[in-house]
PDB file of C-alpha atoms and ligand atoms in Angstrom:
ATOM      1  CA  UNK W   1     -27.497  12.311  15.117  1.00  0.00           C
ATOM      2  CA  UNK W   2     -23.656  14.197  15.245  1.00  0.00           C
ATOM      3  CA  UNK W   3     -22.094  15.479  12.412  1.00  0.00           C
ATOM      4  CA  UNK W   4     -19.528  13.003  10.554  1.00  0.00           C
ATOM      5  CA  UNK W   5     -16.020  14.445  10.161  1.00  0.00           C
ATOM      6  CA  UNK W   6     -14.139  13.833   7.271  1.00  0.00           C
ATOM      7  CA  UNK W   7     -10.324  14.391   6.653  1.00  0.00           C
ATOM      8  CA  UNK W   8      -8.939  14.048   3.458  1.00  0.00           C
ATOM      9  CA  UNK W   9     -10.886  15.374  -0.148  1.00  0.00           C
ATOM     10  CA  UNK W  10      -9.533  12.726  -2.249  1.00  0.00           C
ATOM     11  CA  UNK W  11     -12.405   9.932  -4.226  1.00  0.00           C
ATOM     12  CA  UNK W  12     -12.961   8.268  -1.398  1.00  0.00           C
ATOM     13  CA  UNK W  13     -13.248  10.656   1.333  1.00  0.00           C
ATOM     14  CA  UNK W  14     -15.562  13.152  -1.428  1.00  0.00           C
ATOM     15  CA  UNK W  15     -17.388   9.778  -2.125  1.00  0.00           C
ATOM     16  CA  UNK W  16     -18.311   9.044   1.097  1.00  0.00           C
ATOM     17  CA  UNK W  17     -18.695  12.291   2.116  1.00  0.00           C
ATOM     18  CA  UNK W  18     -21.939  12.420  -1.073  1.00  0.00           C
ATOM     19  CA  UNK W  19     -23.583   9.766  -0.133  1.00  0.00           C
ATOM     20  CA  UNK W  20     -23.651  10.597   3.523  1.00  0.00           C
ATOM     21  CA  UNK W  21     -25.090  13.415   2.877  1.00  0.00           C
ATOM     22  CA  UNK W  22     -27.219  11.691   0.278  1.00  0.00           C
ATOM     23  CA  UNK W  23     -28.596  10.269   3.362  1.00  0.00           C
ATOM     24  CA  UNK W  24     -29.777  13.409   5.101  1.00  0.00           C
ATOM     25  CA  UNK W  25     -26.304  13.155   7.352  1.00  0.00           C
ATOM     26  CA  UNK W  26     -24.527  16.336   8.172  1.00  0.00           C
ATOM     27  CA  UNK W  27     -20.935  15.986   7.191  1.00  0.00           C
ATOM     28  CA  UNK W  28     -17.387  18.227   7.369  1.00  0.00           C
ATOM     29  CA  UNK W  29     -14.871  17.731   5.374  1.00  0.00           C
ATOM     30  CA  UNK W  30     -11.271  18.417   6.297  1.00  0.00           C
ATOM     31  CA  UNK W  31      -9.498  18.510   2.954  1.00  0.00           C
ATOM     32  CA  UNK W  32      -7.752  21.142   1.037  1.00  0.00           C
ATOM     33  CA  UNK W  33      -9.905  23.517   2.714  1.00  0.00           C
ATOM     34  CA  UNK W  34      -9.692  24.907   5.883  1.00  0.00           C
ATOM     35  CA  UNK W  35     -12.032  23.139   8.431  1.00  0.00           C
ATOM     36  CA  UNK W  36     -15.084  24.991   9.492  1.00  0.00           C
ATOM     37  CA  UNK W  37     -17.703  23.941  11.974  1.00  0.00           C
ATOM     38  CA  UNK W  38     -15.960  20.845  12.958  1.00  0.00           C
ATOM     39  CA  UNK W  39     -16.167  20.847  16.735  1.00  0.00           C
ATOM     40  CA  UNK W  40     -19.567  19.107  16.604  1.00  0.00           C
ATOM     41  CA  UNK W  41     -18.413  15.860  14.610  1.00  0.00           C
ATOM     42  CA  UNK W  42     -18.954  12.722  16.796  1.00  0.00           C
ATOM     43  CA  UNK W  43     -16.877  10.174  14.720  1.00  0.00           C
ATOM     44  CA  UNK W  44     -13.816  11.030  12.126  1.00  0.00           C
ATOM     45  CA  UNK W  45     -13.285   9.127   9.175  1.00  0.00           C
ATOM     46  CA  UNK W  46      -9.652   9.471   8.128  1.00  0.00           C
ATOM     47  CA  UNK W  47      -9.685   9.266   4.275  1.00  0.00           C
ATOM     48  CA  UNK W  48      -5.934  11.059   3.416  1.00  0.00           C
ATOM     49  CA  UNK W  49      -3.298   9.112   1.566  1.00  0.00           C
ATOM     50  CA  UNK W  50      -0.741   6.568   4.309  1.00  0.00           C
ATOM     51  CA  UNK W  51       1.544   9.196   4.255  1.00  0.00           C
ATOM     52  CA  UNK W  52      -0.494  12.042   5.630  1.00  0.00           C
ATOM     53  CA  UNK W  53      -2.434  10.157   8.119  1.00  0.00           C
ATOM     54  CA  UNK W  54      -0.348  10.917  11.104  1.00  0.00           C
ATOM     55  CA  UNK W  55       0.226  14.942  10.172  1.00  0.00           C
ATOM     56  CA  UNK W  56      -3.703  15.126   9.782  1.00  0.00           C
ATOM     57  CA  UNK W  57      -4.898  14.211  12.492  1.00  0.00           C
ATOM     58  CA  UNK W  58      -2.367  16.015  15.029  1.00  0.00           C
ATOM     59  CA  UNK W  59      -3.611  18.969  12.813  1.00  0.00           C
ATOM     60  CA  UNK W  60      -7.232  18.111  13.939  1.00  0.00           C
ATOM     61  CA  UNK W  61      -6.419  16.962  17.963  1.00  0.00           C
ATOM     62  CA  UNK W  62      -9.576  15.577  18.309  1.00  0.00           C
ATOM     63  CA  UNK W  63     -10.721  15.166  21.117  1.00  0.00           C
ATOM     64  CA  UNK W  64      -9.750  11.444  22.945  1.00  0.00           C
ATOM     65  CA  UNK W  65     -13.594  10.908  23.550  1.00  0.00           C
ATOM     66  CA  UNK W  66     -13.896  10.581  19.421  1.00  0.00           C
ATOM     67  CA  UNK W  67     -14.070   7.456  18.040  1.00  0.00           C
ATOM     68  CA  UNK W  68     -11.318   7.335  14.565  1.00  0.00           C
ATOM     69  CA  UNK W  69     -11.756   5.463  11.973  1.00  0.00           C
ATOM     70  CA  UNK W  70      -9.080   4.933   9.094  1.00  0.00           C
ATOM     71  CA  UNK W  71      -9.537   4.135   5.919  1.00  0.00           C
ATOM     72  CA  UNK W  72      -6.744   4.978   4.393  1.00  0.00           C
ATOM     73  CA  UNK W  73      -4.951   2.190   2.574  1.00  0.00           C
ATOM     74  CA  UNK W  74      -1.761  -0.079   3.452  1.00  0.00           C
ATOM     75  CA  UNK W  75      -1.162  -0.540   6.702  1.00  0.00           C
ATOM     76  CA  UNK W  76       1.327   1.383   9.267  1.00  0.00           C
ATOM     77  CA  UNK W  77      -0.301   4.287  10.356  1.00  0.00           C
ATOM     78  CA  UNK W  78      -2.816   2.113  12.532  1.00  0.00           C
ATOM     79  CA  UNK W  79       0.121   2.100  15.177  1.00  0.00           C
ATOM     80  CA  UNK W  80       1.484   5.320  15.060  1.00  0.00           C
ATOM     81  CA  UNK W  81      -2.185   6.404  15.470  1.00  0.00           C
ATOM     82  CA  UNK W  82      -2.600   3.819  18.204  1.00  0.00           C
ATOM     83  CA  UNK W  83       0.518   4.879  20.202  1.00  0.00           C
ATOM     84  CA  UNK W  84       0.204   8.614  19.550  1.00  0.00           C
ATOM     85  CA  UNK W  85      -3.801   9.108  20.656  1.00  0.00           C
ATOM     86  CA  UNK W  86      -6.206   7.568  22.972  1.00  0.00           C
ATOM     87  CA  UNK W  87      -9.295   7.955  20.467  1.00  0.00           C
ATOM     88  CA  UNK W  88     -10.981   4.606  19.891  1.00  0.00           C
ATOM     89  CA  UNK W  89      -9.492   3.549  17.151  1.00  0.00           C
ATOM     90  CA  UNK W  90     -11.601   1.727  14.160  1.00  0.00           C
ATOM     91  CA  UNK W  91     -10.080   0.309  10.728  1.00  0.00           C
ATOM     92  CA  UNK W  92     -11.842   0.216   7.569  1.00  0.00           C
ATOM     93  CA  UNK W  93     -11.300  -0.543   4.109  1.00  0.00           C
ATOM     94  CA  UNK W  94     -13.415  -0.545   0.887  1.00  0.00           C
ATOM     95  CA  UNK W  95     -13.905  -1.851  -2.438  1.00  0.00           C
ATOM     96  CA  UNK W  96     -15.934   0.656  -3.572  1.00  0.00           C
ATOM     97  CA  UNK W  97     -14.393   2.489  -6.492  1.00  0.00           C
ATOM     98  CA  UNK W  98     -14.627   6.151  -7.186  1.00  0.00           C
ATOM     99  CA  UNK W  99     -12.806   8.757  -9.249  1.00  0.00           C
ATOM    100  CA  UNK W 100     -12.441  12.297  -8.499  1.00  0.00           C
ATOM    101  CA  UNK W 101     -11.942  15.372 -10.708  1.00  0.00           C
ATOM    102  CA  UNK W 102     -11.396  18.475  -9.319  1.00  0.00           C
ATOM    103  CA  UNK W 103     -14.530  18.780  -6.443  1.00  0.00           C
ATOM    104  CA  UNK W 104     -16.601  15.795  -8.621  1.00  0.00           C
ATOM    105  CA  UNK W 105     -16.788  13.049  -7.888  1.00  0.00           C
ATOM    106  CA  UNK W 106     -18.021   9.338  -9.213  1.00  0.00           C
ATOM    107  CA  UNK W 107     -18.828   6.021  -8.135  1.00  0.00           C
ATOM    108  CA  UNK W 108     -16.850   4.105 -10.339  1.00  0.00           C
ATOM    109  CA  UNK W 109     -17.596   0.889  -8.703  1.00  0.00           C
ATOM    110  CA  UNK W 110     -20.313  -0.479  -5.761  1.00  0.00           C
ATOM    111  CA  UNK W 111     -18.445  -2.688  -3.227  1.00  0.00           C
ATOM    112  CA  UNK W 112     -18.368  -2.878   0.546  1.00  0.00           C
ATOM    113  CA  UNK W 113     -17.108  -1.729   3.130  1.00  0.00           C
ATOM    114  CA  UNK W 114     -14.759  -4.042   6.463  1.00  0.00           C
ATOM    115  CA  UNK W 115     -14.123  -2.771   9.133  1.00  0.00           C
ATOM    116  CA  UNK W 116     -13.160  -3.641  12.673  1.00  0.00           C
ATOM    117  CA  UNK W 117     -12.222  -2.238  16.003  1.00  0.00           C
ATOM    118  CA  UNK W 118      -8.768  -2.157  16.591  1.00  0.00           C
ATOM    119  CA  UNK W 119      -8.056  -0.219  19.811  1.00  0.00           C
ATOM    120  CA  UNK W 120      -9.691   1.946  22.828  1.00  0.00           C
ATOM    121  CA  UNK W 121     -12.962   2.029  24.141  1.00  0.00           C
ATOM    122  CA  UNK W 122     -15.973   0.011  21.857  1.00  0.00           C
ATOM    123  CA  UNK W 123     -19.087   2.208  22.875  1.00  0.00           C
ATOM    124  CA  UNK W 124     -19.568   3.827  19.594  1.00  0.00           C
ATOM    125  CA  UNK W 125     -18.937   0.785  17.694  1.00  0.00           C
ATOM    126  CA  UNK W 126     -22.819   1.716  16.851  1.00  0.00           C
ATOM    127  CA  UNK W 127     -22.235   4.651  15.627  1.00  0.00           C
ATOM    128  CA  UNK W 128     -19.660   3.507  13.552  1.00  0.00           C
ATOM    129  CA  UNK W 129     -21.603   0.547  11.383  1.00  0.00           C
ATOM    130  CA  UNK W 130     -24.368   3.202  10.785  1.00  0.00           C
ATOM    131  CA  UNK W 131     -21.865   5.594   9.571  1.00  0.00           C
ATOM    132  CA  UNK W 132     -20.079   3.105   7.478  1.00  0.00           C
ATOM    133  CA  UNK W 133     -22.906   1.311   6.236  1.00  0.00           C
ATOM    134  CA  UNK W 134     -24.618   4.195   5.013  1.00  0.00           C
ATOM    135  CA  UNK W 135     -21.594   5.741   2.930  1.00  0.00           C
ATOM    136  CA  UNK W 136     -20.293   2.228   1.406  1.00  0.00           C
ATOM    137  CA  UNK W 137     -22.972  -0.192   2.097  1.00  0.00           C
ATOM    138  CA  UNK W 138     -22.372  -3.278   2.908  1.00  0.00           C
ATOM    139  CA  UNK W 139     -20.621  -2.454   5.903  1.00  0.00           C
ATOM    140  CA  UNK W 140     -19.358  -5.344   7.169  1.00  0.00           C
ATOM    141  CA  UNK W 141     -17.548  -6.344  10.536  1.00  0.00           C
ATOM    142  CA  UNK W 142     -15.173  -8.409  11.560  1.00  0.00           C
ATOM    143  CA  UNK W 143     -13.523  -9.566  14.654  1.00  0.00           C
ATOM    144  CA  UNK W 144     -10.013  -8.814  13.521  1.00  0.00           C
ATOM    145  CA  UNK W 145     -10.242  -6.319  11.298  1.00  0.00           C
ATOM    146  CA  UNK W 146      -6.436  -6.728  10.376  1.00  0.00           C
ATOM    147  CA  UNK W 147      -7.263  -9.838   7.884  1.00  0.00           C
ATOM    148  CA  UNK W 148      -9.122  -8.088   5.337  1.00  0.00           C
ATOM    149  CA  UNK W 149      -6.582  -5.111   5.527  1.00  0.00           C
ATOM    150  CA  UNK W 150      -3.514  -7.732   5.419  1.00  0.00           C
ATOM    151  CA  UNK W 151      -5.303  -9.638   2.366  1.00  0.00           C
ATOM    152  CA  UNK W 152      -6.308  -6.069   0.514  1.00  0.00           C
ATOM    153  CA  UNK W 153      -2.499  -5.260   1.387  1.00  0.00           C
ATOM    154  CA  UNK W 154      -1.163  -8.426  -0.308  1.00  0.00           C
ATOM    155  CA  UNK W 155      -3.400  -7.696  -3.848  1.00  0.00           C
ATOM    156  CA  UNK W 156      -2.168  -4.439  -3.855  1.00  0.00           C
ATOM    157  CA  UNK W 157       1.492  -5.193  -3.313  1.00  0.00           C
ATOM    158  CA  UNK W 158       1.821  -7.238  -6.391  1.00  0.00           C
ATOM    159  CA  UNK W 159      -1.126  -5.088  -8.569  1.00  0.00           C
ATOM    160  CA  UNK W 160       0.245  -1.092  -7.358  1.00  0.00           C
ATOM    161  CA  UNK W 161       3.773  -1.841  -8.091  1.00  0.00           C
ATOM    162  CA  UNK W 162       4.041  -3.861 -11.271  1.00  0.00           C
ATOM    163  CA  UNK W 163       1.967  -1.447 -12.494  1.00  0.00           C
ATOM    164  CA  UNK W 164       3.366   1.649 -11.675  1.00  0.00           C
ATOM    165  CA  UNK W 165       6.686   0.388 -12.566  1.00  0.00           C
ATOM    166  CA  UNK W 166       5.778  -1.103 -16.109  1.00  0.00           C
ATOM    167  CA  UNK W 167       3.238   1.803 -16.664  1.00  0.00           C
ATOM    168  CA  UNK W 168       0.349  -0.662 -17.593  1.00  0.00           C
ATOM    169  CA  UNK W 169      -3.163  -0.778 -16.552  1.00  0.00           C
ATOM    170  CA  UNK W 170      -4.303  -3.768 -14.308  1.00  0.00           C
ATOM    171  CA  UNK W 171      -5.346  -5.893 -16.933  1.00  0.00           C
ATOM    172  CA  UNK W 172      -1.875  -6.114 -18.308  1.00  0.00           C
ATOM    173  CA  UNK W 173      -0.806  -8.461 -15.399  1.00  0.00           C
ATOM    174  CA  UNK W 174      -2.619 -11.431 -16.413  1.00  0.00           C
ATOM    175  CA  UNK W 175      -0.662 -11.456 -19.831  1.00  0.00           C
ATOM    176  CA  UNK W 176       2.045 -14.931 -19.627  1.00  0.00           C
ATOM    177  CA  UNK W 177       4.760 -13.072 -19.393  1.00  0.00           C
ATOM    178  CA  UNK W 178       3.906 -11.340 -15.683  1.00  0.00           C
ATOM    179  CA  UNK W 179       2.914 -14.705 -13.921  1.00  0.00           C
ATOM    180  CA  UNK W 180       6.519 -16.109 -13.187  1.00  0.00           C
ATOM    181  CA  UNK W 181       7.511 -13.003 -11.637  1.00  0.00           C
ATOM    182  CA  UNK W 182       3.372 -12.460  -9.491  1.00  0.00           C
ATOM    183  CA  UNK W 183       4.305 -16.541  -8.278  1.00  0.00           C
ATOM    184  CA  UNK W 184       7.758 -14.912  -7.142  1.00  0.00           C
ATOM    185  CA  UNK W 185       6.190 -12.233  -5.267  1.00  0.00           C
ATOM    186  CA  UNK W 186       3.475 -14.175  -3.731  1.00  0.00           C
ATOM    187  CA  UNK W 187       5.387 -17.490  -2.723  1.00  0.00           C
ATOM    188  CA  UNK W 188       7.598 -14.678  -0.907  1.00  0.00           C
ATOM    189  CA  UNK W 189       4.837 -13.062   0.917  1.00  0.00           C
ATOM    190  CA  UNK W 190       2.709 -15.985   1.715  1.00  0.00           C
ATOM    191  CA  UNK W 191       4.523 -16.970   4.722  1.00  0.00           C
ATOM    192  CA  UNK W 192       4.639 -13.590   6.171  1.00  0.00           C
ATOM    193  CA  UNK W 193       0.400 -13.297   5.620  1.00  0.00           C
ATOM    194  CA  UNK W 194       0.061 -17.006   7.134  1.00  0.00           C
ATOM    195  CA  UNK W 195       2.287 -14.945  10.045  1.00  0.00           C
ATOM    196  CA  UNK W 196      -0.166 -12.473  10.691  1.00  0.00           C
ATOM    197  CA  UNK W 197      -2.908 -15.083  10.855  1.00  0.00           C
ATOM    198  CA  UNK W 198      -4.248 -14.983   7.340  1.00  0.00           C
ATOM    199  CA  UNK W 199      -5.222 -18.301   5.982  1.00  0.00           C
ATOM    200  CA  UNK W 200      -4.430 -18.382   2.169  1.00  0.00           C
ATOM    201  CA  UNK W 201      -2.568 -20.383   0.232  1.00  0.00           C
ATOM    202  CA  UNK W 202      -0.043 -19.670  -2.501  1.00  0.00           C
ATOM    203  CA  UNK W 203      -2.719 -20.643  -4.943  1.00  0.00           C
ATOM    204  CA  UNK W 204      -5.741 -18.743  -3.185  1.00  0.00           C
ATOM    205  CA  UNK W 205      -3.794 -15.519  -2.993  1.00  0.00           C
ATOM    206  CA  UNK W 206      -2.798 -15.752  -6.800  1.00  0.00           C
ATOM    207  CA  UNK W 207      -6.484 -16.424  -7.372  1.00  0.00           C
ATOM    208  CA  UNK W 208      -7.959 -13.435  -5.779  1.00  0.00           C
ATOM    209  CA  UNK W 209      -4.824 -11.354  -7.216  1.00  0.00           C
ATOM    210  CA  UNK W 210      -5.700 -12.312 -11.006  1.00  0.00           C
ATOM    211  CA  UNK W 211      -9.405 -12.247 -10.249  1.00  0.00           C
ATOM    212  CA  UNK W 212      -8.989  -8.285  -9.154  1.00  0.00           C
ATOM    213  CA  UNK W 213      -6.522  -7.292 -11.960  1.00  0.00           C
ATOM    214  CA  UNK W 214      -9.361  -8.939 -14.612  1.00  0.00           C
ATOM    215  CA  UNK W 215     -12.053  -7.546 -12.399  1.00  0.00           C
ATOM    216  CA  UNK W 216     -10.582  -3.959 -12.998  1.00  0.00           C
ATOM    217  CA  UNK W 217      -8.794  -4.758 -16.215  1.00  0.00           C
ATOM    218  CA  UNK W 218      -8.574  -1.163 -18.001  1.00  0.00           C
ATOM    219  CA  UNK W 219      -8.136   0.910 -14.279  1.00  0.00           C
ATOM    220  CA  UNK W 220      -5.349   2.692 -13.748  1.00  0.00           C
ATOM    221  CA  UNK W 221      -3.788   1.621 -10.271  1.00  0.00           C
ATOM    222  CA  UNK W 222      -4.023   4.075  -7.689  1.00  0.00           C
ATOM    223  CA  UNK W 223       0.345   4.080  -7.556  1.00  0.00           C
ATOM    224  CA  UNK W 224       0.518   3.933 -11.380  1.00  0.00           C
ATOM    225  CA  UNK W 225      -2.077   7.246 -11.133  1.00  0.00           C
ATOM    226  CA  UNK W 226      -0.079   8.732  -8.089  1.00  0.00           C
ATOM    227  CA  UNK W 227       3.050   8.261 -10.418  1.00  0.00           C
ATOM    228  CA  UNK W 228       1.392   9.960 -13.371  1.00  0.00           C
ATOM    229  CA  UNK W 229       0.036  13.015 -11.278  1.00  0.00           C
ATOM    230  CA  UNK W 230       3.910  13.290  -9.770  1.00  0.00           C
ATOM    231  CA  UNK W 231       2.180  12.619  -6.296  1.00  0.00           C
ATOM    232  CA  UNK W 232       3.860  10.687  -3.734  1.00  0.00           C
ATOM    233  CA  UNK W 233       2.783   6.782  -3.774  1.00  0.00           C
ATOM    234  CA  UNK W 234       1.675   4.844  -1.106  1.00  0.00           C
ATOM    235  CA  UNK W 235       4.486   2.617  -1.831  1.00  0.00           C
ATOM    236  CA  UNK W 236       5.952   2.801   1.991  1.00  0.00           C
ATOM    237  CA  UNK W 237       2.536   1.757   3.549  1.00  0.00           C
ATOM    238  CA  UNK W 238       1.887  -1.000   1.401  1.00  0.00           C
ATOM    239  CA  UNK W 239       5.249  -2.874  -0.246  1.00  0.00           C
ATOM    240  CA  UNK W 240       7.272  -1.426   2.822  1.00  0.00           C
ATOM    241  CA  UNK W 241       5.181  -2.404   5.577  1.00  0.00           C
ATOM    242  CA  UNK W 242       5.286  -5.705   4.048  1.00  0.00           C
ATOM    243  CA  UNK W 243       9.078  -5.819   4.136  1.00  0.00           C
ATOM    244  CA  UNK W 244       9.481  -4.381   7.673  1.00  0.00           C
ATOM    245  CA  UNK W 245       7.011  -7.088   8.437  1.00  0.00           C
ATOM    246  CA  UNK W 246       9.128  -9.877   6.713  1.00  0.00           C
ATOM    247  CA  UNK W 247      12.149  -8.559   8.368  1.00  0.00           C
ATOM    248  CA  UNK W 248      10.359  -8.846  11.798  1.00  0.00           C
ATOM    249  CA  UNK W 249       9.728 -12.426  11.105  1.00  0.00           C
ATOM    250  CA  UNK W 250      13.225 -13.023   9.545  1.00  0.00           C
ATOM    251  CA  UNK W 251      11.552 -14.251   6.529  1.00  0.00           C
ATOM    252  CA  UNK W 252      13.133 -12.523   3.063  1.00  0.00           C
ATOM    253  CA  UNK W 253      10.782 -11.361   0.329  1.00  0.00           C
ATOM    254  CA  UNK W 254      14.204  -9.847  -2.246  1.00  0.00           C
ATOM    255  CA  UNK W 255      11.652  -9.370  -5.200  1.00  0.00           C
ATOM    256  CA  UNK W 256       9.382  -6.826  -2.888  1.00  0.00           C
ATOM    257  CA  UNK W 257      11.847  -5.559  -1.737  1.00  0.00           C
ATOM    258  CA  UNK W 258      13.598  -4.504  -5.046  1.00  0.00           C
ATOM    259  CA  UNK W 259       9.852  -3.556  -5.954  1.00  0.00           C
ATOM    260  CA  UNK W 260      10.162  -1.006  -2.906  1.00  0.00           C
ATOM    261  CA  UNK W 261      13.428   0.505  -3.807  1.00  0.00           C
ATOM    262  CA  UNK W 262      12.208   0.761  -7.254  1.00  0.00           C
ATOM    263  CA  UNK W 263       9.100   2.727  -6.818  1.00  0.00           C
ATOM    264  CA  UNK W 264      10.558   4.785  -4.276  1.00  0.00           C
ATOM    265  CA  UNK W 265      13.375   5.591  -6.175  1.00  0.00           C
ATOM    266  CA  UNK W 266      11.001   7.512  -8.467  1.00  0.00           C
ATOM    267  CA  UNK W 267       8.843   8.648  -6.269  1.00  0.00           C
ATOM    268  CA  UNK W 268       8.833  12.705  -5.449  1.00  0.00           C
TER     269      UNK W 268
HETATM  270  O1  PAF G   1      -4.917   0.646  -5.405  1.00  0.00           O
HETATM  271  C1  PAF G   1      -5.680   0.318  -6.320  1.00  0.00           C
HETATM  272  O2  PAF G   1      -5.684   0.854  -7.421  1.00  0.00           O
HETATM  273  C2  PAF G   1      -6.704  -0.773  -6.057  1.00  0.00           C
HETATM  274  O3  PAF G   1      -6.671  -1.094  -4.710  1.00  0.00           O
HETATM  275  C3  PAF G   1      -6.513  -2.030  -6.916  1.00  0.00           C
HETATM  276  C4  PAF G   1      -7.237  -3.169  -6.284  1.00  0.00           C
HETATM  277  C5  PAF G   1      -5.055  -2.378  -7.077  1.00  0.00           C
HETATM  278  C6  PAF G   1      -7.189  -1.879  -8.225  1.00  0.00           C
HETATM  279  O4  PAF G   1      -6.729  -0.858  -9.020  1.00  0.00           O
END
């Protein structure tokens, strides 16, 4: 067995990067630190926030043999990363939870692990489910990895925001007072999911939106947490993509996008 690389030290990168080696698997990380003993990875798991995907792994050049996989959140970078290497390219998202402090980190939550193959060459697509399903079992594939990203994308667009902008943990959403304006934002965005092939309904995305904001009721979102720290949120791969999406289509989604221009009017 290779060595898995890892770029990006945040939770989830640190998590993984634990129980892989949990599991007797040599790993690297490529965080804060500067990378040692990399050359010898055979797959790269690309953990750094949306907006430092690209920067990361130019820093890296791996070479176009490597399969990448991303698992960093919203959506975007998967084509810049698709036009700008020739690495098989893998996409991945979890529901795992984990916070981080300092170089500790915890499992907040189990979940599981989607992913997909998105572009290049599918001959490590072996190596990949053994990687994933060790770190965040259940690893679980699917045939167009894009739907699970698209549907994660469409919880957090109404959960990250509303949140960071009100300053209130998840749980707050389900209070009366946030539902006219959550039907607003997902009666916008429906049509633009249906677009990109995903099959929900207004009623089945408002569902699975509530049923995540009760699931992780007193969590801090990962924007409202990004706001607190004075990091830069994620507001551009998630919200924005939407909107550049919607615009694509000609559909208009006005209440994201004021949600967009809000967050990233306080972001640093
Ligand atoms: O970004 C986050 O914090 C999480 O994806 C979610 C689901 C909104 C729960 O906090």
């Amino acid at each position: 067995m290779g060595k898995v690389g890892i770029i990006g030290g945040g939770a989830i990168g640190q998590l993984i990067a634990k129980r892989l080696q949990a599991a007797d698997q040599e790993v690297c990380i490529k965080g804060r630190e500067p990378l040692t003993n990399s050359t010898d990875a055979d797959i790269w798991l690309i953990c750094t926030k949306s907006y430092q995907v690209l920067d990361a792994v130019r820093a890296l050049a791996p070479s176009p043999s490597l399969p990448l996989v991303l698992l960093s959140n919203g959506l975007g970078s998967h084509e810049q990363l698709a036009q700008q290497f020739a690495n098989p390219l893998y996409l991945g998202t979890t529901t795992y939870g984990a916070k981080r402090d300092g170089n500790v980190v915890a499992m907040t939550g189990r979940g599981q692990c989607w992913y997909g193959h998105y572009k290049g060459g599918k001959a490590q697509l072996g190596r990949v489910h053994q990687v994933l399903n060790l770190a965040l079992p259940p690893a679980l594939f699917f045939d167009n990895v894009l739907l699970p990203l698209w549907r994660k994308l469409a919880i957090n667009a109404v959960i990250n925001p509303l949140t960071a902008r009100d300053n209130v943990n998840n749980g707050a959403l389900l209070a009366s007072h946030y539902q006219q304006e959550i039907a607003r934002l997902v009666s916008e965005m429906q049509p633009v999911l249906a677009a990109q092939g995903l099959a929900m309904n207004v009623e089945q995305l408002t569902t699975a939106i509530l049923a995540v904001a009760e699931a992780t009721a007193p969590n801090t979102s990962s924007m409202l947490a990004d706001k607190k720290a004075g990091r830069r949120t994620e507001i551009d791969a998630i919200t924005g993509y939407l909107c550049q999406q919607a615009a694509a289509l000609g559909l208009a989604v006005p209440s994201h996008q004021a949600l967009w221009q809000h967050i990233k009017g306080s972001d640093r």
